[in-house]
mmCIF file of C-alpha atoms in Angstrom:
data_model
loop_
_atom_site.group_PDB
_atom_site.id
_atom_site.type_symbol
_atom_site.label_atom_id
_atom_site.label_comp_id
_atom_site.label_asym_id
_atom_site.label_seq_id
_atom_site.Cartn_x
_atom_site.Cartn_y
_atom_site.Cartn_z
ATOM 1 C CA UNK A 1 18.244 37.702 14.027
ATOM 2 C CA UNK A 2 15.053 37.908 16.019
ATOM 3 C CA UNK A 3 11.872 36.446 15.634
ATOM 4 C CA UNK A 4 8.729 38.097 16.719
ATOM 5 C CA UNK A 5 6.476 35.929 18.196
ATOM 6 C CA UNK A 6 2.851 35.966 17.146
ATOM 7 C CA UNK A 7 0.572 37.360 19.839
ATOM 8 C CA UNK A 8 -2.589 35.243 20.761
ATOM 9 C CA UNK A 9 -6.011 36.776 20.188
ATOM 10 C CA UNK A 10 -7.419 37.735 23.619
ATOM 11 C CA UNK A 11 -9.852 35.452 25.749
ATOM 12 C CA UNK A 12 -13.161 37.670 24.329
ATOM 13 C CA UNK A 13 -12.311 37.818 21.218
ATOM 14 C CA UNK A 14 -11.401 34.066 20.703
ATOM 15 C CA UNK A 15 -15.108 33.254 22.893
ATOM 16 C CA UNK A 16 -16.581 35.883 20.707
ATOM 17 C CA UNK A 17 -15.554 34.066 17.263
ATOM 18 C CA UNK A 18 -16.369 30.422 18.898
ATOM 19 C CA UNK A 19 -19.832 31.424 19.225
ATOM 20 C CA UNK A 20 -20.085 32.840 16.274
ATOM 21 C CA UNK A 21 -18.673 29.550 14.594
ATOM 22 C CA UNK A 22 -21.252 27.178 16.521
ATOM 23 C CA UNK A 23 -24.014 27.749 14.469
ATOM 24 C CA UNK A 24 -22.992 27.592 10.747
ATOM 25 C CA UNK A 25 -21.416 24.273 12.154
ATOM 26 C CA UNK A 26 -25.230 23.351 13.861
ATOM 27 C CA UNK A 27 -26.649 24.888 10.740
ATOM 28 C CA UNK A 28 -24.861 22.445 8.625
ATOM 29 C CA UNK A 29 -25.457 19.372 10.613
ATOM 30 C CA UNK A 30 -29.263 19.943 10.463
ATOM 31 C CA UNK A 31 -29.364 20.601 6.642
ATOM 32 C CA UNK A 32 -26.879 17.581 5.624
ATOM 33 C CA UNK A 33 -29.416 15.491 8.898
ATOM 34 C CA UNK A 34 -32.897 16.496 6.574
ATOM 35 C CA UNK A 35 -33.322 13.203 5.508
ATOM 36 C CA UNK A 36 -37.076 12.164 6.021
ATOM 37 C CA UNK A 37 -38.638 14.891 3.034
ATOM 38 C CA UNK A 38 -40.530 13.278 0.381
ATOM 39 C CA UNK A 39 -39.476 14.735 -2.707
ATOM 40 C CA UNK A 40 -41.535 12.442 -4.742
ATOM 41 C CA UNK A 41 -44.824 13.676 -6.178
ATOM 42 C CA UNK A 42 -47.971 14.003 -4.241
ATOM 43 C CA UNK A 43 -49.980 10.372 -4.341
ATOM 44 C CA UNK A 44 -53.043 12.775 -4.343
ATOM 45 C CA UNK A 45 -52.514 14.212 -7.377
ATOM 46 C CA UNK A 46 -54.084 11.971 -9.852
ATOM 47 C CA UNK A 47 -57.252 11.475 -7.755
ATOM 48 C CA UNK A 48 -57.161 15.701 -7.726
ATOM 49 C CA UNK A 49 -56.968 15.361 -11.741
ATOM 50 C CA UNK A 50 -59.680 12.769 -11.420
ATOM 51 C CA UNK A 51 -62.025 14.815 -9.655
ATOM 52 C CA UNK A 52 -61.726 17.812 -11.834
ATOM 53 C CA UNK A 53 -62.418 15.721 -14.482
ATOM 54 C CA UNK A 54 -65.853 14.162 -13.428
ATOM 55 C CA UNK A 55 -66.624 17.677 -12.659
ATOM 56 C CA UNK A 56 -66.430 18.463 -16.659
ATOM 57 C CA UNK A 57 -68.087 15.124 -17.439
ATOM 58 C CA UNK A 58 -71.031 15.770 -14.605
ATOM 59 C CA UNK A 59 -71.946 19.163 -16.052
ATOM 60 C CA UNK A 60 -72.036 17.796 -19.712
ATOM 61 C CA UNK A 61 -74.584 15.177 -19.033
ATOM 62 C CA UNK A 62 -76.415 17.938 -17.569
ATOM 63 C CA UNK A 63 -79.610 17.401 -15.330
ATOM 64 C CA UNK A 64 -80.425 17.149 -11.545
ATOM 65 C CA UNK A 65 -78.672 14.371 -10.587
ATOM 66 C CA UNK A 66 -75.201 15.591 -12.637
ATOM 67 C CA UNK A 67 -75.491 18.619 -10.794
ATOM 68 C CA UNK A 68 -75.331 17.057 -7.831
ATOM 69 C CA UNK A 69 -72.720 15.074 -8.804
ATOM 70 C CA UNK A 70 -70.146 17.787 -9.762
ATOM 71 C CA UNK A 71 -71.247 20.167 -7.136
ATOM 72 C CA UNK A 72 -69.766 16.186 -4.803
ATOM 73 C CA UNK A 73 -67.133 16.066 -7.168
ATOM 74 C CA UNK A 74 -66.051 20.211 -7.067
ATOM 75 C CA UNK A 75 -65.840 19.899 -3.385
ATOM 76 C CA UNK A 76 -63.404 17.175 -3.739
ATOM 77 C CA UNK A 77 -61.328 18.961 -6.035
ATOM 78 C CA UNK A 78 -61.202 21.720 -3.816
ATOM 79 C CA UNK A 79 -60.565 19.791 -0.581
ATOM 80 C CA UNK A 80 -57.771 17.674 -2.274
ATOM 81 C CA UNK A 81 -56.100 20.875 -3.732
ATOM 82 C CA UNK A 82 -56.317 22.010 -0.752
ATOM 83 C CA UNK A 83 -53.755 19.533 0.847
ATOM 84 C CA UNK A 84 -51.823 19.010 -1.983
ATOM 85 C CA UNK A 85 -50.809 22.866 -1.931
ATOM 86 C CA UNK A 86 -50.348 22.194 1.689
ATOM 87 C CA UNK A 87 -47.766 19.690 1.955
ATOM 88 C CA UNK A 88 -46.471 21.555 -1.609
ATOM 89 C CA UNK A 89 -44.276 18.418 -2.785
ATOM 90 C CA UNK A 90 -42.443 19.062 -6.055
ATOM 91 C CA UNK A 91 -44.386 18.407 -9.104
ATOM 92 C CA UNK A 92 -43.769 16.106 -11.829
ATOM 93 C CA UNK A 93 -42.849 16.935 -14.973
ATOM 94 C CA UNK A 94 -45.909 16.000 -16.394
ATOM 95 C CA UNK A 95 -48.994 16.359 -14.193
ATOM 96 C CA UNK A 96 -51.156 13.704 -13.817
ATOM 97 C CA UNK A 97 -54.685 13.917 -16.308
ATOM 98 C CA UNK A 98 -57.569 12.122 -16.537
ATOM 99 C CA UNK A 99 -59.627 13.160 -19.509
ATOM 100 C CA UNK A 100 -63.436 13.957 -19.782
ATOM 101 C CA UNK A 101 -64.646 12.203 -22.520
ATOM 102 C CA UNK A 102 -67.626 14.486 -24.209
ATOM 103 C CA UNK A 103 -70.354 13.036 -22.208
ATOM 104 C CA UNK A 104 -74.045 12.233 -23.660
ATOM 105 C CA UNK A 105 -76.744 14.736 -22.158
ATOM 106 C CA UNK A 106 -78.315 12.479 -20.165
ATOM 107 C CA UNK A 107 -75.854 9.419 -19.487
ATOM 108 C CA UNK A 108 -75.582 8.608 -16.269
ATOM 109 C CA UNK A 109 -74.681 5.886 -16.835
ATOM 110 C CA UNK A 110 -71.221 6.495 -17.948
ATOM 111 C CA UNK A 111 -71.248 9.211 -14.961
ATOM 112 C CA UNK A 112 -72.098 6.234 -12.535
ATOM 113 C CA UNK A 113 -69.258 4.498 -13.748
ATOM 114 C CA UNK A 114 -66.436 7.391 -13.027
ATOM 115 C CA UNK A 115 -67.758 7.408 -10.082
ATOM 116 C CA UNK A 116 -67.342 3.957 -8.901
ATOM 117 C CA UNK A 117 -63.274 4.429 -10.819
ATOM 118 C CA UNK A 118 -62.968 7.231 -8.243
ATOM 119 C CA UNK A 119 -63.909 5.524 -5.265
ATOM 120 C CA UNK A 120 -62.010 2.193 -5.991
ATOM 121 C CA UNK A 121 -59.127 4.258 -6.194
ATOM 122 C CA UNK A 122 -58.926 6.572 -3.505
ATOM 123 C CA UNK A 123 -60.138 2.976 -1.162
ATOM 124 C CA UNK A 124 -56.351 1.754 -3.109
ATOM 125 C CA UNK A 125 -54.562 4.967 -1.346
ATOM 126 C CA UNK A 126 -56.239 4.700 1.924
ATOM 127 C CA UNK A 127 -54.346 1.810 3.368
ATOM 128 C CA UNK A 128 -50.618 3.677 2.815
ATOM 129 C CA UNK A 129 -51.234 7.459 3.598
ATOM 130 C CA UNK A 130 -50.373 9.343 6.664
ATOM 131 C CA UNK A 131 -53.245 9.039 9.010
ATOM 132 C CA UNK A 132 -55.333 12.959 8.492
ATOM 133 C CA UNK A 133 -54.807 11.961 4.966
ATOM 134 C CA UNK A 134 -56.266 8.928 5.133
ATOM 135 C CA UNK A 135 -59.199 10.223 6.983
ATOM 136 C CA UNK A 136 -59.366 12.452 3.804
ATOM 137 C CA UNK A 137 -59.328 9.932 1.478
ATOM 138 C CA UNK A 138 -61.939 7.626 3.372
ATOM 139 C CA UNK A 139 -64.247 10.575 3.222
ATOM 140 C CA UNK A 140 -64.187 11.013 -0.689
ATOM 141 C CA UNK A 141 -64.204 7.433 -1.502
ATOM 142 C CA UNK A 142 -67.489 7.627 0.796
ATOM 143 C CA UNK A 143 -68.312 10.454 -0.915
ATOM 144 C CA UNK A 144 -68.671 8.836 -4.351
ATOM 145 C CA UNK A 145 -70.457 5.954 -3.357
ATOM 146 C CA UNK A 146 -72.864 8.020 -2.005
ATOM 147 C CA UNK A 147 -73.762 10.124 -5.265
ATOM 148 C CA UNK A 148 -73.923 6.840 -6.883
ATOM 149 C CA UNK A 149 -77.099 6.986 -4.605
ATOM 150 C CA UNK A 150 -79.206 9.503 -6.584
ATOM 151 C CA UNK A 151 -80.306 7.163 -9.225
ATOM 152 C CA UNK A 152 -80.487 3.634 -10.156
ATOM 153 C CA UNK A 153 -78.558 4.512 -13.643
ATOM 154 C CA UNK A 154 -76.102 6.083 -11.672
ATOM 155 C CA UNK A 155 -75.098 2.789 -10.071
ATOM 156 C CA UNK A 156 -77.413 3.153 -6.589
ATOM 157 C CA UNK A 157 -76.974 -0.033 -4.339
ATOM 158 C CA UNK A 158 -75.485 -0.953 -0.593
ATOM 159 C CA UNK A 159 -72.573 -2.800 -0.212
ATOM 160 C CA UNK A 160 -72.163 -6.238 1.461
ATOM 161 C CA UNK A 161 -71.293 -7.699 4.536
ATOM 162 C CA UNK A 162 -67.589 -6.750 6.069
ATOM 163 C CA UNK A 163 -64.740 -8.423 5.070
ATOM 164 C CA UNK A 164 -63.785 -10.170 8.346
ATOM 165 C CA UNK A 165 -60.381 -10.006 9.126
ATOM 166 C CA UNK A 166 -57.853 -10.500 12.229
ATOM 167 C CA UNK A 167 -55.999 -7.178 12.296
ATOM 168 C CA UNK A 168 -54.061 -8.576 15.828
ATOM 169 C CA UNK A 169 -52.556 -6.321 18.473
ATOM 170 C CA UNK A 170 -53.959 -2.634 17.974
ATOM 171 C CA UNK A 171 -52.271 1.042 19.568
ATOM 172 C CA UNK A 172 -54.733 2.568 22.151
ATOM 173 C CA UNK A 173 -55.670 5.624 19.628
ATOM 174 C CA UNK A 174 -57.045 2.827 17.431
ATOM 175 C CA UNK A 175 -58.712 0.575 20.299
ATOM 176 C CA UNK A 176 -60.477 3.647 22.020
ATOM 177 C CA UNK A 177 -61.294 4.929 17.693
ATOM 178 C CA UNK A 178 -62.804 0.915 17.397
ATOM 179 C CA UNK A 179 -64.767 1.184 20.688
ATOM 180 C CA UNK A 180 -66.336 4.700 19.632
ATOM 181 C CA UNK A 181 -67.288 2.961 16.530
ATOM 182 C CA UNK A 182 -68.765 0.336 18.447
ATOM 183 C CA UNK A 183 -70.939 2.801 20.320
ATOM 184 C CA UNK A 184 -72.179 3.869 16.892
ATOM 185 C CA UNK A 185 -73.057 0.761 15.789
ATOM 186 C CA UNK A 186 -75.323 -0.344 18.804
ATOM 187 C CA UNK A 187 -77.023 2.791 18.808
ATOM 188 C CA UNK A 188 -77.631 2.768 15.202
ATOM 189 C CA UNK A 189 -79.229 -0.577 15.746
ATOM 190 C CA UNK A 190 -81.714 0.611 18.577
ATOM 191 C CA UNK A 191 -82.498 3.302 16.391
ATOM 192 C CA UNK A 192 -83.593 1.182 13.554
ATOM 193 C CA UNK A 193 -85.356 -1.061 15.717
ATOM 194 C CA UNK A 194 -87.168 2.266 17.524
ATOM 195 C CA UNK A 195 -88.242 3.302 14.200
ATOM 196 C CA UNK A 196 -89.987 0.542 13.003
ATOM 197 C CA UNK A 197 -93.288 1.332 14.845
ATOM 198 C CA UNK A 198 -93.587 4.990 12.904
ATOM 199 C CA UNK A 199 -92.602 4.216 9.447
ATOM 200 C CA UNK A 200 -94.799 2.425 7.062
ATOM 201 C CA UNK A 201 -94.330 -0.868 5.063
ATOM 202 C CA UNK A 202 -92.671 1.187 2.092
ATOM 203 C CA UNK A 203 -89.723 1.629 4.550
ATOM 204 C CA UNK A 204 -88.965 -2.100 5.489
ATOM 205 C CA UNK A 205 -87.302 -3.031 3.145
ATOM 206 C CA UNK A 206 -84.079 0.148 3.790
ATOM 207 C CA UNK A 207 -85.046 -0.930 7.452
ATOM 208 C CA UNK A 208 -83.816 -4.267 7.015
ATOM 209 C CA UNK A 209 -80.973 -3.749 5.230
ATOM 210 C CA UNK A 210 -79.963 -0.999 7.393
ATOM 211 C CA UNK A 211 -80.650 -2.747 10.636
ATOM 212 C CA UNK A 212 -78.503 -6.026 9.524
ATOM 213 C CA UNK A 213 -75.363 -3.967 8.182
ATOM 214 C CA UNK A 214 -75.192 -2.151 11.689
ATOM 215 C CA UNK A 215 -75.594 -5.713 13.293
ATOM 216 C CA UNK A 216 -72.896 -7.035 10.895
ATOM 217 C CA UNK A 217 -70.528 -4.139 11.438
ATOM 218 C CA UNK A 218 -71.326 -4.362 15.568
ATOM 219 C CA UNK A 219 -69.537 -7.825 15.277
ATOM 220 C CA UNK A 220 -67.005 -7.209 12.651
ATOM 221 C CA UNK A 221 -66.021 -4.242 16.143
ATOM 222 C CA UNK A 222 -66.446 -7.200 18.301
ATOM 223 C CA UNK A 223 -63.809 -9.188 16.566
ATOM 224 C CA UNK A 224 -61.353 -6.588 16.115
ATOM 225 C CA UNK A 225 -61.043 -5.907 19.271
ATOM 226 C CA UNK A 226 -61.061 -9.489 20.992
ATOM 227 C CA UNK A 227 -58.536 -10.225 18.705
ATOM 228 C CA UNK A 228 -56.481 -7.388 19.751
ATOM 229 C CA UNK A 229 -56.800 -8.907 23.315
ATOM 230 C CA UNK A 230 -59.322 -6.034 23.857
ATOM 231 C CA UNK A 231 -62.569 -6.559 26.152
ATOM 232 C CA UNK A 232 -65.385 -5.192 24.074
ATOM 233 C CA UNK A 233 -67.588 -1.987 25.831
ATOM 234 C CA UNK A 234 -70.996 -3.388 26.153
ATOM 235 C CA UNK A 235 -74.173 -1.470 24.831
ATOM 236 C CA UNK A 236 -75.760 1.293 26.514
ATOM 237 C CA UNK A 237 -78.467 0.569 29.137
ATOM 238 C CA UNK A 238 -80.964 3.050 27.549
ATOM 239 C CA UNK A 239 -80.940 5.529 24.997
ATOM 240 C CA UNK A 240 -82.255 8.943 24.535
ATOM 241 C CA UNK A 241 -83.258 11.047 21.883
ATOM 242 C CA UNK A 242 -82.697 15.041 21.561
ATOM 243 C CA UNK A 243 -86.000 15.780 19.655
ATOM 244 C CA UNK A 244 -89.456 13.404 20.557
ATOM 245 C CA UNK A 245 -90.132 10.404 17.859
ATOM 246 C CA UNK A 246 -93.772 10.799 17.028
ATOM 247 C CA UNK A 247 -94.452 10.629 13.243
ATOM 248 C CA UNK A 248 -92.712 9.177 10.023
ATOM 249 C CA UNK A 249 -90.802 12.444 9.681
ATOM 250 C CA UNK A 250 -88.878 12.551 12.886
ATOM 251 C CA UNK A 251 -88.455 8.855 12.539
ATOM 252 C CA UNK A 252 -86.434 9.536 9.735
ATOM 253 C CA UNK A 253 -84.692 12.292 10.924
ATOM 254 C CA UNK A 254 -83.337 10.283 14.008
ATOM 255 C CA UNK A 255 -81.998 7.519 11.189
ATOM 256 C CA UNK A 256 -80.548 10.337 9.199
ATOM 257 C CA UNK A 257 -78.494 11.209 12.463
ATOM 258 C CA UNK A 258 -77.804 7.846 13.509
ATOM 259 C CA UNK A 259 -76.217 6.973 10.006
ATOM 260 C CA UNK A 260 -73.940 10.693 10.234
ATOM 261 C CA UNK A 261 -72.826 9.528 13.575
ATOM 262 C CA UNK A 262 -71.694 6.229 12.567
ATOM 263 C CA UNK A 263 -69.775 7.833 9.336
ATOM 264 C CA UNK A 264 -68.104 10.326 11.833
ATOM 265 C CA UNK A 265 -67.114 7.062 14.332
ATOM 266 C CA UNK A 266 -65.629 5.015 11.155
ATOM 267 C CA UNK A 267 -63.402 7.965 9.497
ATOM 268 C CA UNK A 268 -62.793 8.420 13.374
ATOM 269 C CA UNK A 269 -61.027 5.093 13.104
ATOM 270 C CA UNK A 270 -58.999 5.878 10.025
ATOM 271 C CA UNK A 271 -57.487 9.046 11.355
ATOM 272 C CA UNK A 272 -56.606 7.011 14.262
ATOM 273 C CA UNK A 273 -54.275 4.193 13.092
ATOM 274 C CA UNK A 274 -51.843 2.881 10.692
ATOM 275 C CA UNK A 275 -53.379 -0.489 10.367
ATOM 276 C CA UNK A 276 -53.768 -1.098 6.755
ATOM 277 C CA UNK A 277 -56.573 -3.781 8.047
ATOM 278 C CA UNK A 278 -58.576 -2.134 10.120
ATOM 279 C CA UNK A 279 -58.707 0.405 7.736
ATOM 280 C CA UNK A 280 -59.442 -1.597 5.159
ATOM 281 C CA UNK A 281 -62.654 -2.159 7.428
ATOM 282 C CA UNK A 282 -63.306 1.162 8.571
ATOM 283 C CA UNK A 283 -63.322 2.895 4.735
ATOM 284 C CA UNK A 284 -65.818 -0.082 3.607
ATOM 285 C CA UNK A 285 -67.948 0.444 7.057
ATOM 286 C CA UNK A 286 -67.975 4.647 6.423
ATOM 287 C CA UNK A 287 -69.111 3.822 2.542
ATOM 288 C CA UNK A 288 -72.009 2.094 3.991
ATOM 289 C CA UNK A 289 -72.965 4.555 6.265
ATOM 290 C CA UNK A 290 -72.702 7.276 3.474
ATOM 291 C CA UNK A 291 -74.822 4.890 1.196
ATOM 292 C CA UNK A 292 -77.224 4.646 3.574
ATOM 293 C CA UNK A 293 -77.257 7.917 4.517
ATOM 294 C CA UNK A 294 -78.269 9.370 1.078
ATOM 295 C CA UNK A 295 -81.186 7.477 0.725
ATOM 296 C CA UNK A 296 -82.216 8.337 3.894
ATOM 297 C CA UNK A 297 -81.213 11.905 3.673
ATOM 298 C CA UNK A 298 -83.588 11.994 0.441
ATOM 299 C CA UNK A 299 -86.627 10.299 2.238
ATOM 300 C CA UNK A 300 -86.085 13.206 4.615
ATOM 301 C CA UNK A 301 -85.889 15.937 1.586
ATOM 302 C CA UNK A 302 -82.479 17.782 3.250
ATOM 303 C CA UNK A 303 -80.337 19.168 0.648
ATOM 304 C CA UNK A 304 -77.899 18.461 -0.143
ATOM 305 C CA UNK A 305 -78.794 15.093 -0.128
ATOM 306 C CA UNK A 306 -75.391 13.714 -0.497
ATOM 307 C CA UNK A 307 -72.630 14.635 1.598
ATOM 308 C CA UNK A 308 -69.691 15.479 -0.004
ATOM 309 C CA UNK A 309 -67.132 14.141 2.614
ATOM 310 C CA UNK A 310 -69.397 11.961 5.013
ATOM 311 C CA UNK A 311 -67.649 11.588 8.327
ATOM 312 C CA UNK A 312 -65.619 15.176 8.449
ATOM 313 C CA UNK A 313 -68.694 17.186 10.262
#
């Protein structure tokens, strides 16, 4: 009896089969390794339904101001849909709703009030979202507070003084985001001090309040950053205008631009760290900005009057 023995495959085939092995076995490493996917719904979702919502509640109370209101409140839809078809996370079984009550003609009341619901909680999301998004969010909680600006029933008024806090050691993105916003803030303040001398008495009161929030949020940016062992930038020497102040008008179209460039400094500092303090401070220090910015904006008659997503450009 003989046995045959098998004969080996040749050197080029064997190579030839190796290589075409390697990547099924690479293929399945990296499919079984895709560990860090979110599969849970999209956080932004409600605030999406939300904003839909006082769209269809705006346009039943009807009027100037509601218009303005759900043309703010469309443009956050759209933005937020935006992203959430973006990042295209699977949806829940049930999607999120927020219902429109039928809405008075004329309440802006209630209107004022969704508003305020909106912004509290898109500030809630800010402090836990990946830093563009939080940027994002920033801008339409800034956004709301802002059309609350068109009318007294809507809810019109400026927030407070900063919450001081010690946020501690801070990444360079966020120290060289906190100085920028520092530079905003002492220019905003020479700029309501400049103005002063072209604006009549009607004005002093916004001057005031404008001129100590800047002052405020100058030190709240002094703090941060001494605290994060940081030497604070000092103020400019001088500062220069791109068009000539010389009545009431360009006055306030030199506040209008100092109050944009602060909003664009703070959301600045929420795209630009993962601190949930600092930007705690930075979404209350854009929503005073955009505040501000709206009443100033409608002394100056540009329209829109309220900026959708202050801060973005």
């Amino acid at each position: 009896m003989t046995f045959r023995r098998s004969v080996p495959p040749n050197r080029r085939a064997f190579l030839r089969a190796a290589a075409l092995a390697v990547p099924t076995v690479v293929g399945l490493g990296t499919l079984a390794g895709c560990t860090d996917y979110d599969d849970s719904p999209d956080p932004l979702l409600p605030l999406l339904a939300r904003a839909r919502a006082d769209v269809e509640a705006a346009n039943a109370v009807g009027g100037p101001e509601a218009q303005q209101v759900a043309a703010v409140r469309q443009a956050h839809a759209d933005t937020l849909g935006k992203e959430v078809r973006r990042l295209n996370r699977p949806r829940p079984s049930q999607e999120p709703r927020v219902d429109a009550p039928e809405a008075a003609a004329g309440d802006l009341a209630a209107l004022g009030r969704r508003l305020e619901q909106a912004q509290r909680e898109a500030v809630r999301l800010v402090k836990g979202l990946p830093r563009h998004r939080a940027g994002l969010v920033g801008a339409v909680a800034a956004g709301c507070a802002a059309a609350r600006q068109l009318g007294d029933a809507l809810g019109a008024g400026q927030p407070g003084p900063l919450e001081r806090v010690a946020a501690g050691s801070l990444d360079e993105d966020a120290v060289d985001a906190l100085q920028d916003a520092l530079a905003a803030e002492y220019a905003a303040e020479w700029v309501y001090d400049t103005v002063t001398a072209f604006l009549s008495a009607d004005y002093e009161a916004g001057l005031t309040a404008g001129a100590d929030a800047h002052r405020d949020r100058r030190e709240a940016c002094r703090t941060l950053l001494a605290d994060a062992g940081v030497s604070p930038r000092p103020s400019e020497p001088a500062y220069t205008t791109q068009q000539q102040v010389s009545d009431a008008g360009s006055a306030v179209q030199l506040v209008v631009t100092a109050e944009t460039d602060a909003a664009g400094a703070w959301h600045g500092v929420l795209e630009r760290t993962d601190d949930a303090r600092l930007r705690d401070v930075a979404v209350q220090a854009l929503i005073g900005s955009a505040t501000r910015l709206t009443g100033w904006r409608l002394d100056a008659g540009d329209e829109p009057a309220v900026l959708a997503l202050p801060g973005r450009g």
